[in-house]
Short mmCIF file of C-alpha atoms and ligand atoms in Angstrom, two decimals:
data_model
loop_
_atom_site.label_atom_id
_atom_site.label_comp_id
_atom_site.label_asym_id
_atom_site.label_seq_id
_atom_site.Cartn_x
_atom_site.Cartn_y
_atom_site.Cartn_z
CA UNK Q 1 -44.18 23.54 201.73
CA UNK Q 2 -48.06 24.44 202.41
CA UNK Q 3 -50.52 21.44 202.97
CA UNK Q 4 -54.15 21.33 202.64
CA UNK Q 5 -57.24 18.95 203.55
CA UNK Q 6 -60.55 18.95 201.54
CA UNK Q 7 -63.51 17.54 203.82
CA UNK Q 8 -66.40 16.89 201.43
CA UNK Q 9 -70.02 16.14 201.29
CA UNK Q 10 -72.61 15.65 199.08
CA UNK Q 11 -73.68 15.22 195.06
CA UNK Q 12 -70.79 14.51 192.56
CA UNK Q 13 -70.58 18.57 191.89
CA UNK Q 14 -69.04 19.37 195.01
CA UNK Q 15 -66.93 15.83 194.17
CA UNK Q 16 -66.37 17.49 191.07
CA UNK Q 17 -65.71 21.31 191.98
CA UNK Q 18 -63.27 19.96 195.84
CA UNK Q 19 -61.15 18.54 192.78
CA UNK Q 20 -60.75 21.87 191.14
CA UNK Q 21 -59.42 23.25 194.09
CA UNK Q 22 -57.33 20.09 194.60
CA UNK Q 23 -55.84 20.82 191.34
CA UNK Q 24 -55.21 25.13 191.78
CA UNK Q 25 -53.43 24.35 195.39
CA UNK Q 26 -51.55 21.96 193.65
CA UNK Q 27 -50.67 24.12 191.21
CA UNK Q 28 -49.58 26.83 193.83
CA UNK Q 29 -47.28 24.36 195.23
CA UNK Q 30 -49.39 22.73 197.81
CA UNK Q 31 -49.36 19.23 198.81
CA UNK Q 32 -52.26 17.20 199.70
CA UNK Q 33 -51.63 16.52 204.18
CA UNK Q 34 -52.38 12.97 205.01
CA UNK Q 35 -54.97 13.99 208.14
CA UNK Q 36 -57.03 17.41 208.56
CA UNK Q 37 -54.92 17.71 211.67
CA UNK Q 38 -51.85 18.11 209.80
CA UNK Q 39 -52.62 20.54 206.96
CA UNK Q 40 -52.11 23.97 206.95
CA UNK Q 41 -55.22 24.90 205.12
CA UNK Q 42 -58.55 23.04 205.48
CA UNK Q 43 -61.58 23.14 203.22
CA UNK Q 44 -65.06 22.41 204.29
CA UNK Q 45 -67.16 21.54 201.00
CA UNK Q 46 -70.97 21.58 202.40
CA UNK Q 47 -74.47 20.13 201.21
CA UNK Q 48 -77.81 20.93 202.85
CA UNK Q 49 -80.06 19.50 200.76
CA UNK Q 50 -80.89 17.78 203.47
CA UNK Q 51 -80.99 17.93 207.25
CA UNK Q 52 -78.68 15.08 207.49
CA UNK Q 53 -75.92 16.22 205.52
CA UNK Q 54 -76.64 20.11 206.73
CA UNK Q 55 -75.92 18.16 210.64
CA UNK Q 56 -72.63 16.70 209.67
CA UNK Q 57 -71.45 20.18 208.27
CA UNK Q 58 -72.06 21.97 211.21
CA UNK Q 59 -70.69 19.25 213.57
CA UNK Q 60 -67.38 19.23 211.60
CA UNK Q 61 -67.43 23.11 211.68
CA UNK Q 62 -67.43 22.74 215.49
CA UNK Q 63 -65.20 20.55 215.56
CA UNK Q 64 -62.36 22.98 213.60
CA UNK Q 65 -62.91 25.65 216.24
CA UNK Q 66 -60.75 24.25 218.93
CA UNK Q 67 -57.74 23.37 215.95
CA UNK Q 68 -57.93 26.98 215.17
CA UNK Q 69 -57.12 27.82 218.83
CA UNK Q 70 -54.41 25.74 218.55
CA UNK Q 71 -53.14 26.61 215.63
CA UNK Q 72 -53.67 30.48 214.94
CA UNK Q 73 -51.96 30.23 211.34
CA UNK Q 74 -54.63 27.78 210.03
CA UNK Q 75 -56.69 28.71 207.16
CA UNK Q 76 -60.43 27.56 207.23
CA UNK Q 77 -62.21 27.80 204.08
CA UNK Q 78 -66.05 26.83 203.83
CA UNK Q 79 -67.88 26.76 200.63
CA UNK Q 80 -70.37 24.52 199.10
CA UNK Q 81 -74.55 25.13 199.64
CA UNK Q 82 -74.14 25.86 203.30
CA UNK Q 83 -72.84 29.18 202.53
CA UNK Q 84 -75.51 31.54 201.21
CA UNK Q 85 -75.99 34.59 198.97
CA UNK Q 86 -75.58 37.14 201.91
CA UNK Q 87 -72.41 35.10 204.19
CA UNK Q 88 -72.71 37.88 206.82
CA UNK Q 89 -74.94 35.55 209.03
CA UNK Q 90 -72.47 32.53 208.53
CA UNK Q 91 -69.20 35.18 209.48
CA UNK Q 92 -71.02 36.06 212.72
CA UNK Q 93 -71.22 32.34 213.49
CA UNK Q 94 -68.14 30.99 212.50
CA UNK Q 95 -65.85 34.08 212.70
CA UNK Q 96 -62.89 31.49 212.75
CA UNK Q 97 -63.42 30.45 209.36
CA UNK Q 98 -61.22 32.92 206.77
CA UNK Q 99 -63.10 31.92 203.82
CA UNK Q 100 -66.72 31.87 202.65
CA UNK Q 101 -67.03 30.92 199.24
CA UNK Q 102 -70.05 30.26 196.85
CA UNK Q 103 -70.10 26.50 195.38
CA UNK Q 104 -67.47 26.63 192.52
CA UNK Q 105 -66.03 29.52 193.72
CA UNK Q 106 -62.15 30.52 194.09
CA UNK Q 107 -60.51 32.65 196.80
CA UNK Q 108 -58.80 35.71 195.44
CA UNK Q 109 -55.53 34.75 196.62
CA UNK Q 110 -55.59 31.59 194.50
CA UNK Q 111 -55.76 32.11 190.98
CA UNK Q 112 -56.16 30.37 187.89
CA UNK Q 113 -52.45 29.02 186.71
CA UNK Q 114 -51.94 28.55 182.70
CA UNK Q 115 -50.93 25.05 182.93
CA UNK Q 116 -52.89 23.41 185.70
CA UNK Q 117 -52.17 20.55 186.90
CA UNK Q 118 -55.10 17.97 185.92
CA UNK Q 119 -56.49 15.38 188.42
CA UNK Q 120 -59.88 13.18 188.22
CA UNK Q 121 -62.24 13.07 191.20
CA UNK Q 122 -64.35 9.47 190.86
CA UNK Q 123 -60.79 7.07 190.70
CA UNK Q 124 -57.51 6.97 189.20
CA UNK Q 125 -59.27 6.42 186.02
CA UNK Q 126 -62.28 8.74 185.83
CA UNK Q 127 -63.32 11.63 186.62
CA UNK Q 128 -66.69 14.52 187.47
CA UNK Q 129 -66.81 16.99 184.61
CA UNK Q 130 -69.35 19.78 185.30
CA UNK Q 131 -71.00 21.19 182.53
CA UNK Q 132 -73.64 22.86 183.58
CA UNK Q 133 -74.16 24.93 187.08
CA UNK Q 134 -77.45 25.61 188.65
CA UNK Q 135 -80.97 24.74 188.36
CA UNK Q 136 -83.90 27.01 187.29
CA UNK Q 137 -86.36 24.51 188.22
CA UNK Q 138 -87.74 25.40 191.81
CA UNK Q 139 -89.00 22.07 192.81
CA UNK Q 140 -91.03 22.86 195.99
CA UNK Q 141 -88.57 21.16 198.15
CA UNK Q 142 -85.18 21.52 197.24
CA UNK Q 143 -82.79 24.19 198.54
CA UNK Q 144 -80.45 24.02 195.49
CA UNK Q 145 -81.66 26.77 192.70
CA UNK Q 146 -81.44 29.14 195.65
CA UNK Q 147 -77.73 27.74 196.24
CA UNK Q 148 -76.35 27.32 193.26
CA UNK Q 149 -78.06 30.17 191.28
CA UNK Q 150 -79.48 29.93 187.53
CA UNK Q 151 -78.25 27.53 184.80
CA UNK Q 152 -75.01 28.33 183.43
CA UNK Q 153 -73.49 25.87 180.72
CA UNK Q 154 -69.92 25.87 180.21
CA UNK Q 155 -68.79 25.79 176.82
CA UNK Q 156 -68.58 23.20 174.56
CA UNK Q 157 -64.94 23.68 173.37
CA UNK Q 158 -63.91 24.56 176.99
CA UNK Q 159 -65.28 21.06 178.30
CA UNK Q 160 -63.61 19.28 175.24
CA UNK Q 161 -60.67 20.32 176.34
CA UNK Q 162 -60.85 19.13 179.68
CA UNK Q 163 -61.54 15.96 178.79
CA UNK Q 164 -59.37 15.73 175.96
CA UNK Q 165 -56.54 16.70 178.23
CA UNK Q 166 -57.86 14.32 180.91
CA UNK Q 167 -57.38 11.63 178.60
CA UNK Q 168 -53.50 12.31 177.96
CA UNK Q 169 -53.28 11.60 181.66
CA UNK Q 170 -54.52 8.13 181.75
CA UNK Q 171 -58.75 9.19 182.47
CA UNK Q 172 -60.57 6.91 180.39
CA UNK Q 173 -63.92 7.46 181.74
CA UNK Q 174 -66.18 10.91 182.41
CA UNK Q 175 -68.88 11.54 184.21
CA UNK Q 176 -70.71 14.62 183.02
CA UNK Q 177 -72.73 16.43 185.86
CA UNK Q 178 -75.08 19.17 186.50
CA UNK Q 179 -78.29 19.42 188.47
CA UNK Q 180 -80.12 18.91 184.91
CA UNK Q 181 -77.80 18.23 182.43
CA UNK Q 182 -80.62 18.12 179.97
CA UNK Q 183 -80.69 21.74 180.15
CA UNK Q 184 -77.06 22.00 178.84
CA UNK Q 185 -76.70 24.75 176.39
CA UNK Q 186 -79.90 26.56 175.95
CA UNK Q 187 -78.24 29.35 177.44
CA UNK Q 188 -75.31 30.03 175.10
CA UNK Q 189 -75.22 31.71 171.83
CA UNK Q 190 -75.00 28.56 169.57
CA UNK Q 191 -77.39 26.75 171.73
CA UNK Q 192 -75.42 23.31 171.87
CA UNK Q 193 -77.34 20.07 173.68
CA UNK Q 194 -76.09 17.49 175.76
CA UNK Q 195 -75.97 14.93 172.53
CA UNK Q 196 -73.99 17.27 170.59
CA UNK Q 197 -71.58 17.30 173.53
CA UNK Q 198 -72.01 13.57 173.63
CA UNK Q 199 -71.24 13.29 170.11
CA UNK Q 200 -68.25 15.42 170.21
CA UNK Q 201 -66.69 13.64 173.29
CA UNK Q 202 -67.08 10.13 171.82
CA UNK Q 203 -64.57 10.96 168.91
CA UNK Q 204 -61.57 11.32 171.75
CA UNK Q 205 -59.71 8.07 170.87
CA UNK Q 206 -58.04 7.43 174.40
CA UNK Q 207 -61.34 7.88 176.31
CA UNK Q 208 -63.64 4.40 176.86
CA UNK Q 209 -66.51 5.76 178.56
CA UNK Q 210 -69.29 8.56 178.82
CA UNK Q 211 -71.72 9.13 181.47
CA UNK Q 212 -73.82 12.01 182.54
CA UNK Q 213 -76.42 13.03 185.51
CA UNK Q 214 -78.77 13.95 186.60
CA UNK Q 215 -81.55 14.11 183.98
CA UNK Q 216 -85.17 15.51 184.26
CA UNK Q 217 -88.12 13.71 183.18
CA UNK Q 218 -89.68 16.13 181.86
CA UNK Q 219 -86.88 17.50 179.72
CA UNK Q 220 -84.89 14.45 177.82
CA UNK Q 221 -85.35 15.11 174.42
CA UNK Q 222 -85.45 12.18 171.58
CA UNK Q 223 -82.36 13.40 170.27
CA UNK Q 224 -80.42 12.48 173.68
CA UNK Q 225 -82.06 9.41 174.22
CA UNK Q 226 -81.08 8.44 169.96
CA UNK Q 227 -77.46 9.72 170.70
CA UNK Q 228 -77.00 7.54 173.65
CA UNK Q 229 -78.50 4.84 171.74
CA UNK Q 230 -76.06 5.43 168.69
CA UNK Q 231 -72.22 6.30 170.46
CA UNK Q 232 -70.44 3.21 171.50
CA UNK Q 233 -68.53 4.94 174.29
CA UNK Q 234 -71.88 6.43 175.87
CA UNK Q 235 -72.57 3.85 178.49
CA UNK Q 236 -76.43 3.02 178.12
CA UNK Q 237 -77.21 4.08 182.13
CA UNK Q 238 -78.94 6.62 183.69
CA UNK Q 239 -80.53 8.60 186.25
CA UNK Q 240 -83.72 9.50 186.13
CA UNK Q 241 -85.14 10.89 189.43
CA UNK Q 242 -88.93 10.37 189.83
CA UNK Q 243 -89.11 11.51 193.86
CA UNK Q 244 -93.04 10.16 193.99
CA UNK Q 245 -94.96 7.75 192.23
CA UNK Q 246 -98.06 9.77 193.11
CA UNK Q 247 -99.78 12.88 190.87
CA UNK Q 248 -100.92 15.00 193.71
CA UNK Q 249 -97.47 14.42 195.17
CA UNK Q 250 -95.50 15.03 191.86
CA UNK Q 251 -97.76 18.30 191.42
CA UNK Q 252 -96.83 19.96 195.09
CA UNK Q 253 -93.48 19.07 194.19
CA UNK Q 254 -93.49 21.22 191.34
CA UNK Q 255 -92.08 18.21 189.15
CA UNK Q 256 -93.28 19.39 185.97
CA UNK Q 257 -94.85 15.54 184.78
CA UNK Q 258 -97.06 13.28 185.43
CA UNK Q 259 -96.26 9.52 186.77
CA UNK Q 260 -98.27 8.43 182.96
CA UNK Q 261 -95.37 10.50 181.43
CA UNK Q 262 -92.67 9.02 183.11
CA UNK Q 263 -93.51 5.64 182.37
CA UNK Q 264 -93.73 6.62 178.60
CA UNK Q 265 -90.22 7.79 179.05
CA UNK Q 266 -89.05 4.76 180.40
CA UNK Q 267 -90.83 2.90 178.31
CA UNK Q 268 -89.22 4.70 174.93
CA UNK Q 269 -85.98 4.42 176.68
CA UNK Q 270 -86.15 0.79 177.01
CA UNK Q 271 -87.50 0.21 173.45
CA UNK Q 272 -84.39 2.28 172.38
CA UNK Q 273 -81.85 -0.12 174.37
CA UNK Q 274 -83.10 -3.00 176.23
CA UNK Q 275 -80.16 -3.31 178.26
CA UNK Q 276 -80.06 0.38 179.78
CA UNK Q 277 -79.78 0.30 183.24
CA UNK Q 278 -82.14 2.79 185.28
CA UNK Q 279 -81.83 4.13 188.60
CA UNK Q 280 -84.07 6.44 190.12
CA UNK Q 281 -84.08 8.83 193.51
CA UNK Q 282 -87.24 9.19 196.34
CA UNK Q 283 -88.05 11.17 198.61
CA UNK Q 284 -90.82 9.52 201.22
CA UNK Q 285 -93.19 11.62 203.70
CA UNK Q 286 -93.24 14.88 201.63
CA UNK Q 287 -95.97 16.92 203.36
CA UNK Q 288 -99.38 15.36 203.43
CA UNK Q 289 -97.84 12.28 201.58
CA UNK Q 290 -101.14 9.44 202.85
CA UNK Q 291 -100.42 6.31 203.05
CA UNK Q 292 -102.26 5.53 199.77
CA UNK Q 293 -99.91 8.04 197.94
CA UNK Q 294 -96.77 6.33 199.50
CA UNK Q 295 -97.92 2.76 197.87
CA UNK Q 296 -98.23 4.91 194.75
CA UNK Q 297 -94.33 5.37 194.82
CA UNK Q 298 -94.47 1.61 196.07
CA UNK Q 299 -96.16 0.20 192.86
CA UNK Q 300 -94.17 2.40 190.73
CA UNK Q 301 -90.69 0.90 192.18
CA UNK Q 302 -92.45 -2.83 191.80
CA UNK Q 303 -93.52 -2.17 187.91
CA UNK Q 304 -90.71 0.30 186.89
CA UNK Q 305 -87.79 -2.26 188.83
CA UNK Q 306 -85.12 0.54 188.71
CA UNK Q 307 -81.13 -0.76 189.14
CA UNK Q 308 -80.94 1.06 192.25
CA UNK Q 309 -82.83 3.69 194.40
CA UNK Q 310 -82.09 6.34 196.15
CA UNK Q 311 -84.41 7.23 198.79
CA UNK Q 312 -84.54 10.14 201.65
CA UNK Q 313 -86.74 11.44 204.16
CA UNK Q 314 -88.19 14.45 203.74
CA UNK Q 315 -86.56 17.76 205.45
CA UNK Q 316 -87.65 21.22 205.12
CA UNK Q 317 -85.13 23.20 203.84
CA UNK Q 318 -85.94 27.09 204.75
CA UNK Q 319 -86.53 29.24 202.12
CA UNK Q 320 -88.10 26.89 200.27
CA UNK Q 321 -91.43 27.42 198.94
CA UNK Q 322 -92.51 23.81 200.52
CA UNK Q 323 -91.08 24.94 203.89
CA UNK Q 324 -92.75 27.93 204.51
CA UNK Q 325 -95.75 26.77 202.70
CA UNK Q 326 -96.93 22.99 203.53
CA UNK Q 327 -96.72 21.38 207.10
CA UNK Q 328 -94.24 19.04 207.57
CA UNK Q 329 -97.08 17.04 209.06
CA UNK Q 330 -95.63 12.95 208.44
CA UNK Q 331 -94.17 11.73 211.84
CA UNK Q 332 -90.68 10.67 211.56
CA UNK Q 333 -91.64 7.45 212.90
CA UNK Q 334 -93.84 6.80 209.59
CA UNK Q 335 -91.18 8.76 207.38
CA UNK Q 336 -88.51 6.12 208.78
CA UNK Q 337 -90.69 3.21 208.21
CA UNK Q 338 -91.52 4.55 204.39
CA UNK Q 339 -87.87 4.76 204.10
CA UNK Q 340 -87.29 0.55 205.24
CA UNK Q 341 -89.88 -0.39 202.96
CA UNK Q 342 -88.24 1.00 200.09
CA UNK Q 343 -84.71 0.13 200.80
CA UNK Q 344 -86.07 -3.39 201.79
CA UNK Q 345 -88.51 -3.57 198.41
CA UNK Q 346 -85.61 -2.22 196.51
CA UNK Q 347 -83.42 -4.18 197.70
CA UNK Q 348 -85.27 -7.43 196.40
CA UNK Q 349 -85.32 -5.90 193.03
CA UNK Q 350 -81.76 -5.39 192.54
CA UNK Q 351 -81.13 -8.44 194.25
CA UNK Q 352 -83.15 -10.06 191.26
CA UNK Q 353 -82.05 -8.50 188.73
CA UNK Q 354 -78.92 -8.93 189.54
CA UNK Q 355 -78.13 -12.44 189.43
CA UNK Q 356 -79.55 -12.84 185.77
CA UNK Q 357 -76.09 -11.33 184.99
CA UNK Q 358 -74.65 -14.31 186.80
CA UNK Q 359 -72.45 -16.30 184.42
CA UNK Q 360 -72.45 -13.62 181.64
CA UNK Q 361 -69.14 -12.09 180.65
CA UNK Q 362 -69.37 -8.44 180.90
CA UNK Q 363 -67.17 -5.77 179.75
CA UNK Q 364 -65.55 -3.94 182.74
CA UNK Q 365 -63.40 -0.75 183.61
CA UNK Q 366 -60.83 -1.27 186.31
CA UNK Q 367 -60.78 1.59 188.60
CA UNK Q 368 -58.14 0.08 190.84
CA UNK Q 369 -56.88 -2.58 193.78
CA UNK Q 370 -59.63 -2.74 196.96
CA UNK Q 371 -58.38 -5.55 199.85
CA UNK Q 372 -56.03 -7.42 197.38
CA UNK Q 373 -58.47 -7.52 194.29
CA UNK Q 374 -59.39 -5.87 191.66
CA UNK Q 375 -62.08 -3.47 191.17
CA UNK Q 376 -64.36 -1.83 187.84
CA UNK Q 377 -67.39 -0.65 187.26
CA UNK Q 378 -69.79 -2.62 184.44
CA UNK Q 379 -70.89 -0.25 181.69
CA UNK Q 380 -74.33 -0.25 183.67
CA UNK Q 381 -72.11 0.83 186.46
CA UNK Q 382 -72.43 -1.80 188.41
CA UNK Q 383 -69.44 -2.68 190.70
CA UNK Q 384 -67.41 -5.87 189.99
CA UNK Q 385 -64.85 -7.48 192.41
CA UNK Q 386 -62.32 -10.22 190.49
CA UNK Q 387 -58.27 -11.11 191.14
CA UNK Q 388 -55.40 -10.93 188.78
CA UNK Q 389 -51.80 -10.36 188.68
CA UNK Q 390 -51.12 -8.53 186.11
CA UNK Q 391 -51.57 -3.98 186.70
CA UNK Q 392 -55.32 -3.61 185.29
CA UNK Q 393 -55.73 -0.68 186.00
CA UNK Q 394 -57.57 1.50 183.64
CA UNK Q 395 -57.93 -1.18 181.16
CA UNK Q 396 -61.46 -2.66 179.99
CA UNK Q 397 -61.38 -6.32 180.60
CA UNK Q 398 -63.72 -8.95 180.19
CA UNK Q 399 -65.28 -10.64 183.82
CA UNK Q 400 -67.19 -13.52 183.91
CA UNK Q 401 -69.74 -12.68 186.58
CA UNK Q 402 -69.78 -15.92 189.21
CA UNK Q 403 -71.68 -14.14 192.52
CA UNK Q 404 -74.35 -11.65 192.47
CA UNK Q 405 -76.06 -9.34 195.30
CA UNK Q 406 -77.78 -6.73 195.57
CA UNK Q 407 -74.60 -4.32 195.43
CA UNK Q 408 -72.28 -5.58 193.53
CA UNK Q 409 -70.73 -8.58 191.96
CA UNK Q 410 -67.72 -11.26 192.03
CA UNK Q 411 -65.93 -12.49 189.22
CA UNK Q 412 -63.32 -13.90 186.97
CA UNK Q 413 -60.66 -12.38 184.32
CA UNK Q 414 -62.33 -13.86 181.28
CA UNK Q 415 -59.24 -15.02 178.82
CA UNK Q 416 -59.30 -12.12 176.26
CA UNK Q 417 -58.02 -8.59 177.36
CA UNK Q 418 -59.31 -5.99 175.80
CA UNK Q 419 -57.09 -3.36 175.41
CA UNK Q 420 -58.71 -0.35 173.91
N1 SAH G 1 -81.34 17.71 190.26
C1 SAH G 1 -81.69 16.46 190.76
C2 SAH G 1 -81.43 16.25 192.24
C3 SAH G 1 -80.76 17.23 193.11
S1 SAH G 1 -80.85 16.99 194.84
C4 SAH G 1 -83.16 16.16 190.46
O1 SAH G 1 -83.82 16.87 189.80
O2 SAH G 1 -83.66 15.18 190.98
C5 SAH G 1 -80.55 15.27 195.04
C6 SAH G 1 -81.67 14.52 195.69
O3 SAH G 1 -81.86 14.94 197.01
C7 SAH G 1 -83.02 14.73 195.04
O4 SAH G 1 -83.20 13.89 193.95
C8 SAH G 1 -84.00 14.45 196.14
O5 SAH G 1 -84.41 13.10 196.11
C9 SAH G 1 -83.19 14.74 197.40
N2 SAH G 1 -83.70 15.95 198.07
C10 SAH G 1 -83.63 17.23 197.63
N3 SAH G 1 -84.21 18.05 198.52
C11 SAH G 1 -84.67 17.28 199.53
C12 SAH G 1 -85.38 17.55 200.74
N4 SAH G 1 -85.74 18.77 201.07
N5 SAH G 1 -85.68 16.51 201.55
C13 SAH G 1 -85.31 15.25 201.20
N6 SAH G 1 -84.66 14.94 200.08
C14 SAH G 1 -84.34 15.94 199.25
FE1 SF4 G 2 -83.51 20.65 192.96
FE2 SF4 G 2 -85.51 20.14 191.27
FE3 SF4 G 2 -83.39 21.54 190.45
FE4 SF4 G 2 -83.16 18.94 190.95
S1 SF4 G 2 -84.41 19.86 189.34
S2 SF4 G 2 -81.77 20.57 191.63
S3 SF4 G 2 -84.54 18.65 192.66
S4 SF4 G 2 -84.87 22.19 191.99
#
């Protein structure tokens, strides 16, 4: 029997999409080989949004060249954003690697099966379900409309099925993704939104929980933020990039609002359901980004007090319309610094807002066992560590939260388990 390895990198749609072809191999009669050294096929899913992940691609592309040496019969397949619209370039530089595939793409000699075999990508108990592909926003910086291409939803009645199927298996949580998942639908003939979907997915009886990312500020509608607000399984989080807390910033970006505009959003978000949970990404040292406009984002992290941050450096990405067209003129050595002052600043605010969940009893999804306890997921998706005897797993129990920091939390079984 053929074994394979998936190496991946990157957002939760290449998570989402090294599952897929987890699932056809397996279907073709592969098995999953415990190290990359053993399998018979290996998959390199890439992400260059930035340099740093673009770096670790191309290192563990070198590194498959001597295993190919060694092993002739080895099939190397490489898809994901590193590989472009014209792969010509990337088959003159890797010429050991058989396969270059788009993201989401399928080789030819793999093809769908009528009864595949269904996995989850996040745990045991939940899984990645894209519904939309692409981006056709062209934010100055990022490399991922060229990438992926335009929008494309899926259907809804395709993606019900997924789940619906996923939930026979034992999934009780999904995670809908797409670059903007606000955007879902406007290109198909009924024109669907993401709360319709929403809607529709909370009626499967074995599922618990509904998530979705990434959303754009300046596209969630009233209508998503009401039917998040009114379905009990849709878990009152999100993710809400802002990348700058400055105007001239936001407008070279290409961001489409202005900082007033996203505080009015988080502000009618929070009126809607005071206990939503908010996290936000950053990107510090865009080009020209003064030290002025960098306490902008500052002050915005400090009033907004997001759940969690994610914050990178700037890289130009080529063929980009900020690489080729602003300097990447902020040393690394300020970049870096910008980058400790948020993590630090952030890390404060989760800290704090963090421990006034300490002796509340919160509902909690067990994903599985880490180091002899167990471990869920809050419905703000916060991660909870607590012990137990009895097999949790993908049940929703209630923890009594008795240690706090600024990444997670300890607890206790509280006496009632809930088994729905
Ligand atoms: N669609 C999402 C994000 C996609 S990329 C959105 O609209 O925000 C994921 C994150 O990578 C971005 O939020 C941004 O913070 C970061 N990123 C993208 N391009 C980058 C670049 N050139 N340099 C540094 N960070 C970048
Ligand atoms: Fe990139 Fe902007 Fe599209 Fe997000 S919305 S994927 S940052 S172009």
């Amino acid at each position: 029997m053929h074994s394979y390895f998936i190496w991946t990198i990157g957002c939760q749609m290449n998570q989402a999409e090294s599952e897929k072809i987890s699932e056809r191999l397996r279907g073709h009669g592969y098995i999953e080989a415990p190290s990359i050294n053993d399998a018979d096929i290996v998959i390199v899913n890439s992400c260059v949004v930035r340099k740093h992940a673009e770096d670790k691609v191309i290192n563990k592309l070198h590194n498959l060249k001597p295993l190919k040496k060694a092993k002739p019969n080895l099939r190397i397949i490489l898809t994901g954003c590193f590989v472009d619209q014209d792969s010509n370039e990337l088959r003159k530089q890797y010429p050991y690697v058989d396969d270059f595939l788009k993201p989401g793409e399928f080789p030819d000699w793999l093809p769908p099966k009528d009864h595949p075999i269904k996995t989850s990508a996040r745990s045991a108990v939940s899984a990645y379900i894209p519904i939309i592909q692409g981006c056709n926003n062209f934010c100055t910086y990022c490399i991922v409309p060229y990438r992926r291409g335009r929008e494309k939803s899926r259907t809804m009645a395709e993606i019900v099925t997924e789940v619906e199927q996923l939930a026979q298996i034992g999934i009780r949580e999904v995670t809908l993704v797409g670059q903007n998942v606000d955007s879902y639908g406007h290109d198909l003939p009924e024109k669907p939104d993401l709360a319709m979907l929403l809607t529709q997915l909370n009626q499967i009886k074995e599922l618990a929980r509904i998530r979705f990312l990434t959303n754009h500020p300046k596209d969630m509608s009233p209508r998503l933020i009401e039917a998040m607000r009114q379905q009990n399984k849709v878990c009152r989080q999100i993710n809400l990039p802002v990348q700058s807390g400055d105007d001239e910033i936001l407008r070279a970006m290409h961001r489409g609002y202005q900082i007033a505009d996203y505080y009015a959003l988080i502000n009618r978000l929070r009126q809607a359901m005071p206990d939503i949970a908010i996290t936000t990404d950053i990107i510090v040292g865009f080009p020209g980004e003064s030290e002025h406009q960098f306490h902008n984002t500052c002050r915005v992290l400090e009033e907004l007090r997001f759940d969690a941050v994610h914050v990178a450096s700037y890289s130009p990405r080529i063929g980009t319309y900020a690489a080729s067209h602003f300097a990447d003129n902020v040393e690394p050595a300020i970049k870096k610094a910008r980058l400790n002052t948020v993590e630090t600043l952030q890390e404060q605010i989760a800290r704090e807002i963090n421990s006034s969940f300490l002796g509340q009893t919160l509902e909690v999804l067990v994903d599985g066992m880490n180091k002899g306890r167990w471990q869920g997921r809050t419905r703000s998706d916060k991660t909870v560590f607590f012990g137990g005897t009895d097999i949790l797993q993908g049940k929703v129990v209630n923890v009594t939260i008795s240690k706090t920091g600024p990444w997670s939390f300890q607890g206790t079984l509280a006496p009632r388990i809930n088994t729905c």
